[in-house]
Tab-separated table of C-alpha atoms and ligand atoms in Angstrom:
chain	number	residue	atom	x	y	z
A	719	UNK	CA	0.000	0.000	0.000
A	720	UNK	CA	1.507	3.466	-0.927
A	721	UNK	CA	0.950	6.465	0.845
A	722	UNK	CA	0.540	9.699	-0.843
A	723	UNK	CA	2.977	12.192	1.142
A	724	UNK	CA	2.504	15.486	-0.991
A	725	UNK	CA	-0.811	16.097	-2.853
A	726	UNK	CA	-0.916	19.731	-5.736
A	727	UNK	CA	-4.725	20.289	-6.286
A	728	UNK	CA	-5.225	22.411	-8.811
A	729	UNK	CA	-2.416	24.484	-8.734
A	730	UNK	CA	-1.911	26.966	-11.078
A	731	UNK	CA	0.927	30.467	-11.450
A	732	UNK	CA	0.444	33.330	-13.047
A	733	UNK	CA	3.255	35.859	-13.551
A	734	UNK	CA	2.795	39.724	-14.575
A	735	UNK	CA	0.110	41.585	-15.813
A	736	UNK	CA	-2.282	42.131	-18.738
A	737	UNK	CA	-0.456	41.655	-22.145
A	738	UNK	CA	2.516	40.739	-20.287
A	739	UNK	CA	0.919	38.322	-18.768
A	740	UNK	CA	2.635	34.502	-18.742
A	741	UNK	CA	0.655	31.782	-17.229
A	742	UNK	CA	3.685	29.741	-16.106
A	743	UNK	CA	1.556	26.741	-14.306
A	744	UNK	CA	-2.175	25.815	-15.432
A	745	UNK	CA	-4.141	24.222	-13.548
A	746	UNK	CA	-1.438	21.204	-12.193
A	747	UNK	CA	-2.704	18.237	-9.818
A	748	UNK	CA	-0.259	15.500	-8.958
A	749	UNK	CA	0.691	13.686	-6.002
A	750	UNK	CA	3.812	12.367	-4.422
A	751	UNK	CA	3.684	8.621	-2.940
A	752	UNK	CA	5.930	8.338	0.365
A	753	UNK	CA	8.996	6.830	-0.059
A	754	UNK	CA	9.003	7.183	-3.973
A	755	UNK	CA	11.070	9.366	-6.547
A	756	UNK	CA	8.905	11.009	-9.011
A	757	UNK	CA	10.437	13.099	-11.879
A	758	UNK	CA	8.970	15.899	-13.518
A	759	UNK	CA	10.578	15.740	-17.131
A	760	UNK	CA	9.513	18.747	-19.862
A	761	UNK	CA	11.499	20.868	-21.831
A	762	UNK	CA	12.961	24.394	-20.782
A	763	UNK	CA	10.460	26.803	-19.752
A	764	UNK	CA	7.423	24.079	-19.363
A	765	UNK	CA	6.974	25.236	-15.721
A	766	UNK	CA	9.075	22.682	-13.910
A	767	UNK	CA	10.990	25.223	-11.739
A	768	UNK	CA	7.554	27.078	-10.772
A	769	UNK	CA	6.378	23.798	-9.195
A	770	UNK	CA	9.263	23.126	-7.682
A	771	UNK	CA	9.500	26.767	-6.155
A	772	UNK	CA	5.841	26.242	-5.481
A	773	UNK	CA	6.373	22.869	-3.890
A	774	UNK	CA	9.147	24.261	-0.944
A	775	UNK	CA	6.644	27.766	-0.466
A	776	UNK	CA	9.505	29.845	-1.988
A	777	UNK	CA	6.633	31.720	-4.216
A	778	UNK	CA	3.071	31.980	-4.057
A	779	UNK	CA	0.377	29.871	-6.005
A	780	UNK	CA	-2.601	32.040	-7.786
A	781	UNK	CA	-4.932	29.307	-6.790
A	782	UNK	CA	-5.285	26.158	-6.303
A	783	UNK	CA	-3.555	24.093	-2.839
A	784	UNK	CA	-1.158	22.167	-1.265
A	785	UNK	CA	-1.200	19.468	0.919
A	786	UNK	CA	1.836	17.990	2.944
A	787	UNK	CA	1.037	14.509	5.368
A	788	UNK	CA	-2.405	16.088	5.124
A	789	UNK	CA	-2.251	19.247	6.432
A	790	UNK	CA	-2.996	22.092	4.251
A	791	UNK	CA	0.504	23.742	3.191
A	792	UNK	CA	-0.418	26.351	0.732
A	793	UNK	CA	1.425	29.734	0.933
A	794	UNK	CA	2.965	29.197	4.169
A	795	UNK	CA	4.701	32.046	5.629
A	796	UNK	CA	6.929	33.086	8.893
A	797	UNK	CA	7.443	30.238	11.151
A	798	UNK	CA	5.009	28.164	9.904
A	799	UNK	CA	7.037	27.755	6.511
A	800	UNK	CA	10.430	27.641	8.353
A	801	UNK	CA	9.032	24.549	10.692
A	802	UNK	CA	7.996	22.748	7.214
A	803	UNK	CA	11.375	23.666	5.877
A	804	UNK	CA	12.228	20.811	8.413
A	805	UNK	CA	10.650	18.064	6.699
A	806	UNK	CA	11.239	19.818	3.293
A	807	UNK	CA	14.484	20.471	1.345
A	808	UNK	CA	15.900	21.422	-1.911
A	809	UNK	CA	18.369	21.128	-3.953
A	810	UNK	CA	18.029	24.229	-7.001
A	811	UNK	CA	20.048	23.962	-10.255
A	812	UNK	CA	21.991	27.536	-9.671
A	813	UNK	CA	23.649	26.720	-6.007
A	814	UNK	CA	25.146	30.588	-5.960
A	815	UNK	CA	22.537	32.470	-5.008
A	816	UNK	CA	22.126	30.814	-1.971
A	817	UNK	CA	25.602	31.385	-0.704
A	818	UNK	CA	26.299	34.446	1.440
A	819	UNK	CA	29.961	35.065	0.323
A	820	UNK	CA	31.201	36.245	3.523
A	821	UNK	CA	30.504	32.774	5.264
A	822	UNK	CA	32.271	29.722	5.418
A	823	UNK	CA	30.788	26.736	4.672
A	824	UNK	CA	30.589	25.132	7.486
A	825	UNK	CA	28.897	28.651	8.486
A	826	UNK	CA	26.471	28.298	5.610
A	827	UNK	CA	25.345	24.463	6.890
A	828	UNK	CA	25.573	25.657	10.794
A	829	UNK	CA	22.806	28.636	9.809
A	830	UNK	CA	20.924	26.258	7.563
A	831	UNK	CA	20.695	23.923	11.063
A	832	UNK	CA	19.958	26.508	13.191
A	833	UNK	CA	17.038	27.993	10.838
A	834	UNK	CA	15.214	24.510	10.712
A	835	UNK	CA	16.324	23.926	14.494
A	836	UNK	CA	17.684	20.275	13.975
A	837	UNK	CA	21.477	19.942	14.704
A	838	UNK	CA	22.353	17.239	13.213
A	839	UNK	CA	25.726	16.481	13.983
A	840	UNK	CA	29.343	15.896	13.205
A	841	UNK	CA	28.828	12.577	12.041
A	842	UNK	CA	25.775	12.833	9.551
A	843	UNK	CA	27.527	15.957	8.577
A	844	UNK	CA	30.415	13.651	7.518
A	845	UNK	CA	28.460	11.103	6.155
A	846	UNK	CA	26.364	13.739	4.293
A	847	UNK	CA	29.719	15.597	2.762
A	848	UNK	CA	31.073	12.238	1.518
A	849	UNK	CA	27.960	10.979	-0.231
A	850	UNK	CA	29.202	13.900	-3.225
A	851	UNK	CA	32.732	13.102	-2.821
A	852	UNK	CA	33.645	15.894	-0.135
A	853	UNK	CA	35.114	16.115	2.937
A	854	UNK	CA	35.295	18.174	6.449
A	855	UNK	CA	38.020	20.224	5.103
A	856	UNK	CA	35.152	21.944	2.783
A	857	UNK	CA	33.819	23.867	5.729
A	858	UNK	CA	36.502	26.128	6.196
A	859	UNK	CA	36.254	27.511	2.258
A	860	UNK	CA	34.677	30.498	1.286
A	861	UNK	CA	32.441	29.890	-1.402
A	862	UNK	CA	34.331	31.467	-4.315
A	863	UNK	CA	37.298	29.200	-3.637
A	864	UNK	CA	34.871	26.873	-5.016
A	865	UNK	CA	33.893	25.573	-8.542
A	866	UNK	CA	30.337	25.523	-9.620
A	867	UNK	CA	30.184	22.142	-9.072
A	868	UNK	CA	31.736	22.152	-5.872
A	869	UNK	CA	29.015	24.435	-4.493
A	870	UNK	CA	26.726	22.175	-6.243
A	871	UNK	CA	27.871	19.332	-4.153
A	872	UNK	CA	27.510	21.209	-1.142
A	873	UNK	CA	23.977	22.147	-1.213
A	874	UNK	CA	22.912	19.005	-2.166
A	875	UNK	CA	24.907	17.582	1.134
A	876	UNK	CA	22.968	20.339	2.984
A	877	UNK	CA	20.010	19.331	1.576
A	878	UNK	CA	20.956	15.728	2.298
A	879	UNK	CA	22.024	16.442	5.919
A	880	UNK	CA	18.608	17.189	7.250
A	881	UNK	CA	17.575	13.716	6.324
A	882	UNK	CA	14.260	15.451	4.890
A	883	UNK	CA	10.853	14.077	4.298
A	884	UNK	CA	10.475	15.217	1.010
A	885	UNK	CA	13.678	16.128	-0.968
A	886	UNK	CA	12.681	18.506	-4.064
A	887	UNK	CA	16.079	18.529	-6.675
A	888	UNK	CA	15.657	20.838	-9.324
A	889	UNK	CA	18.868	19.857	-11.846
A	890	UNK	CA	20.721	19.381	-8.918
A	891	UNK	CA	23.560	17.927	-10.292
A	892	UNK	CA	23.567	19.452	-13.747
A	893	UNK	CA	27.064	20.680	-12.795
A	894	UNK	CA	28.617	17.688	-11.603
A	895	UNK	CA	30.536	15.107	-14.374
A	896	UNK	CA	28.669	11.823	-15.236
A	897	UNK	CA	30.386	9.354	-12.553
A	898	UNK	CA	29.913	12.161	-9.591
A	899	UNK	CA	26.201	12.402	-11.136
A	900	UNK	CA	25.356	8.728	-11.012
A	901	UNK	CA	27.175	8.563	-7.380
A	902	UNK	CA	24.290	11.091	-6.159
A	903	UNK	CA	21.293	9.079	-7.702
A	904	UNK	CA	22.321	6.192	-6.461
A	905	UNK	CA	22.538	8.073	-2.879
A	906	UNK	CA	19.248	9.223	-3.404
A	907	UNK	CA	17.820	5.697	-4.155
A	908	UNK	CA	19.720	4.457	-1.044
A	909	UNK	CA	18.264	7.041	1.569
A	910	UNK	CA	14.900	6.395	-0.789
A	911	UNK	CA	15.124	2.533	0.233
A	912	UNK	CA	16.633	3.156	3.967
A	913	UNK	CA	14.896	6.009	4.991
A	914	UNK	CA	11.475	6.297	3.137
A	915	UNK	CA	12.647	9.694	1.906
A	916	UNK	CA	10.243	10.771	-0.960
A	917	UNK	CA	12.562	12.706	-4.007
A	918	UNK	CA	10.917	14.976	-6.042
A	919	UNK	CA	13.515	14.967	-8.774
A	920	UNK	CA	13.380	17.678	-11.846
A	921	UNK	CA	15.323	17.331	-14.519
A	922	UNK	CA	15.048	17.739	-18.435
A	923	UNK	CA	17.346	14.760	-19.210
A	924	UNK	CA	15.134	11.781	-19.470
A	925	UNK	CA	18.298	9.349	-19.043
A	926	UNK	CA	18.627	10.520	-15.584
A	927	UNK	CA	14.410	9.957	-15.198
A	928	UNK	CA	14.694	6.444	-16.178
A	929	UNK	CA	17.510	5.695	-13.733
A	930	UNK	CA	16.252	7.125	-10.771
A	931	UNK	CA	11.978	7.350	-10.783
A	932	UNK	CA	9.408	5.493	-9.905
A	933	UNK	CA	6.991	7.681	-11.305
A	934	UNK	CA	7.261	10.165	-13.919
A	935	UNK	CA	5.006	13.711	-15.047
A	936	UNK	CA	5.934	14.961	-17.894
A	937	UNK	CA	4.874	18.669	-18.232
A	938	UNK	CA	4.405	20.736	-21.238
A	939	UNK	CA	3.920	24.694	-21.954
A	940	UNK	CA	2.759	24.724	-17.905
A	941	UNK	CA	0.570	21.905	-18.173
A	942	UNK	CA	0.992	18.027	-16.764
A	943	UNK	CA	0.366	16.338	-19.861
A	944	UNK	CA	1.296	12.628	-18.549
A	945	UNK	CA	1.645	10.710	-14.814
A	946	UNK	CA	2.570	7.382	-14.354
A	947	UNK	CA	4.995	4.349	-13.172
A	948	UNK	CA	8.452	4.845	-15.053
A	949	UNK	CA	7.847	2.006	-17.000
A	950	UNK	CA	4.230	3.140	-18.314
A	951	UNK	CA	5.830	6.698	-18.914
A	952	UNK	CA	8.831	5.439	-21.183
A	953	UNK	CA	7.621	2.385	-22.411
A	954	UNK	CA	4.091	3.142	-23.220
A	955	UNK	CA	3.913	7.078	-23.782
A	956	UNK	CA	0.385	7.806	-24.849
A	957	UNK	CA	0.831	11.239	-24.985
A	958	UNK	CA	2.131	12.922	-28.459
A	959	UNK	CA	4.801	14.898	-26.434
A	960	UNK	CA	6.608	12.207	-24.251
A	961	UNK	CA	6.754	10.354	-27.656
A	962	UNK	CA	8.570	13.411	-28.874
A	963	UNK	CA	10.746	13.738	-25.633
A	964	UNK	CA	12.140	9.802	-25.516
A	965	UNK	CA	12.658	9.999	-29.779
A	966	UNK	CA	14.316	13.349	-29.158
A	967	UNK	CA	16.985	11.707	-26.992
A	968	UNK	CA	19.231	8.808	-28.520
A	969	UNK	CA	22.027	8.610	-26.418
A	970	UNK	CA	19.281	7.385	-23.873
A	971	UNK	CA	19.633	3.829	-25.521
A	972	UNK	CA	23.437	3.856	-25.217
A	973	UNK	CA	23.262	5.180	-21.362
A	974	UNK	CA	24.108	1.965	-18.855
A	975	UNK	CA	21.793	3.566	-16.309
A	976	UNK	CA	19.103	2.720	-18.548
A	977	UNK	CA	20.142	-0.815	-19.688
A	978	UNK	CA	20.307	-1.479	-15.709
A	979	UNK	CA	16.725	-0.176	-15.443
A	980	UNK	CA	15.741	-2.318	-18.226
A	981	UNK	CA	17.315	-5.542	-16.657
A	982	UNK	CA	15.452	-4.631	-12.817
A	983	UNK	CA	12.244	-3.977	-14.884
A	984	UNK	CA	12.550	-7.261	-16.575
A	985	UNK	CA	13.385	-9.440	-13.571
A	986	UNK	CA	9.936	-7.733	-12.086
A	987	UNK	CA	8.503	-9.080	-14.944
A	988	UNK	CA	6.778	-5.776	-16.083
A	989	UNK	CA	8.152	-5.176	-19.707
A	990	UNK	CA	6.292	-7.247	-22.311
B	2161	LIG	N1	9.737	35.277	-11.921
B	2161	LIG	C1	9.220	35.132	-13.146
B	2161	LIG	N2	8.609	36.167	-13.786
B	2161	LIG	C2	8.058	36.028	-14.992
B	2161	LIG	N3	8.044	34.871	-15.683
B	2161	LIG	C3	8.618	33.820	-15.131
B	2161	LIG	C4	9.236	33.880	-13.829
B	2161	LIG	N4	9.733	32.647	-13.533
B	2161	LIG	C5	9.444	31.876	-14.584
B	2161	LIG	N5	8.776	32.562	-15.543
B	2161	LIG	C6	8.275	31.996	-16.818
B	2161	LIG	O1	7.503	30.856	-16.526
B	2161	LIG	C7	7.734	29.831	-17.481
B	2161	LIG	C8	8.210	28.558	-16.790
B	2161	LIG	O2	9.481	28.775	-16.222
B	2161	LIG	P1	10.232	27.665	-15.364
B	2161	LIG	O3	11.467	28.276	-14.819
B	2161	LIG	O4	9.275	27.077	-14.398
B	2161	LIG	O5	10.588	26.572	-16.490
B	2161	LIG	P2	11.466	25.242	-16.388
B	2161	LIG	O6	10.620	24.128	-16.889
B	2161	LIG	O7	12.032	25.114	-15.033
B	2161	LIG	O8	12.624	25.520	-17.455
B	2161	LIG	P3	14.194	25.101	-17.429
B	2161	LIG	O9	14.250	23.656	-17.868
B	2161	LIG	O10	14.798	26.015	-18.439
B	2161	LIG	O11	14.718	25.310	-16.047
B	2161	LIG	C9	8.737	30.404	-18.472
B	2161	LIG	O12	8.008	30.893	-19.561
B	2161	LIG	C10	9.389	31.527	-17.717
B	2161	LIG	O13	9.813	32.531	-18.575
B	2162	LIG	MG1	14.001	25.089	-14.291
């Protein structure tokens, strides 16, 4: 029996006004099943960001609400948003802007603890930093003595530290290389399997979909134009987009991540 964690009714964002009006999210409705990933794959500027941003109460909805473990969630503000911030992470593609550049890193994930209110320790700290290949030695950099994928790595170990419920990664590691990249999903579907932790995972690369979800939306021009199992998604598309996505991407056939999602899904006996 699953257990849906994270429920969008209806949600829908509208930015500016009259002619310059874009409707970035219309009308949306999805859930999130506990101790799932689901991806949201679409092309750039199909509103996968806005959801996300949506998702963690970083920007208001128009209309339309959001439910987290059943209580109602929607444009949270003050404490009330910081206390869900403890069950609710994220991991955004442009790590930067969330550095201060006067602080350390290890002052950056000692004022991301204190926020939230959960210390978590030396030793998940460690554990956290060396899931993306880091160590304690990080904490005494400033942030420009790092690369963009260093600071990459960081947040998502930030992110990772809290040991959220829900984990929202918005092409979180589009900066890292490809054998740092499948290190992290394989950490997510680890914490996933250990912990019940519930991955929103966003990404335009439908390679990196196949790999890591157990359910997939595929969103178009704002709109959620397909939901379902991974295998129903990339296997079956019904919709004329997702066709157009998967044929749009050939080097997904050469990828080993996929070929080792092919062989689990065969031994479940679910491809035809
Ligand atoms: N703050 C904003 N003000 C006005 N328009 C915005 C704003 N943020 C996003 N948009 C518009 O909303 C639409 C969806 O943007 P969004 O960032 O959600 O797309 P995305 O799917 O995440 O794209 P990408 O793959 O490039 O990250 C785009 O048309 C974008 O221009
Ligand atoms: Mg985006």
């Amino acid at each position: 029996m699953t257990e849906e964690i994270y429920n969008a009714e209806h949600i829908v964002k509208t930015f500016g006004h009259g002619k310059n009006q874009v409707q970035a999210v219309k009308d949306v409705s999805f859930g999130l099943e506990k101790g799932q990933v689901t991806c949201i794959v679409g092309e750039s500027g199909s509103g996968k960001s806005t959801v996300a941003r949506m998702v963690l109460g970083l920007m208001p909805i128009t209309s339309g609400k959001l439910i987290f473990q059943g209580k109602d969630v929607t444009n949270l503000k003050g404490r009330a948003r910081t206390e869900y911030w403890r069950d609710v992470q994220a991991v955004f593609q442009d790590p930067f802007s969330a550095f201060n550049q006067f602080f350390t890193v290890g002052k950056l994930l000692e004022r991301s603890m204190l926020m939230v209110g959960k210390n978590v320790g030396q030793e998940r700290l460690e554990e956290s930093l060396g899931y993306v290949g880091m160590d304690l030695s990080v904490l005494a950099r400033y942030p420009h003595q790092l690369s963009g994928g260093q600071r990459q790595r960081v947040m998502i170990a930030r992110a990772l530290m809290m040991q959220p419920e829900l984990l929202i990664a918005d092409e979180a590691t589009s900066m890292l290389d490809a054998s740092l990249r499948v290190n992290v999903l394989n950490v997510l579907k680890d914490l996933r399997d250990q912990l019940g932790m519930t991955v929103l995972f966003i990404t335009h690369d439908i390679g990196q979909a196949c790999y890591l979800a157990d359910r997939v939306l595929v969103m178009e021009n704002g709109v959620m134009v397909e939901q379902g199992t991974t295998d129903e998604v990339i296997f079956n598309p019904q919709h004329e987009y997702t066709k157009r996505l998967l044929a749009d991407v050939p080097k997904l056939h050469e990828e080993i991540e996929l070929h080792d999602l092919q062989e689990e899904l065969q031994k479940a006996g679910e491809l035809a």
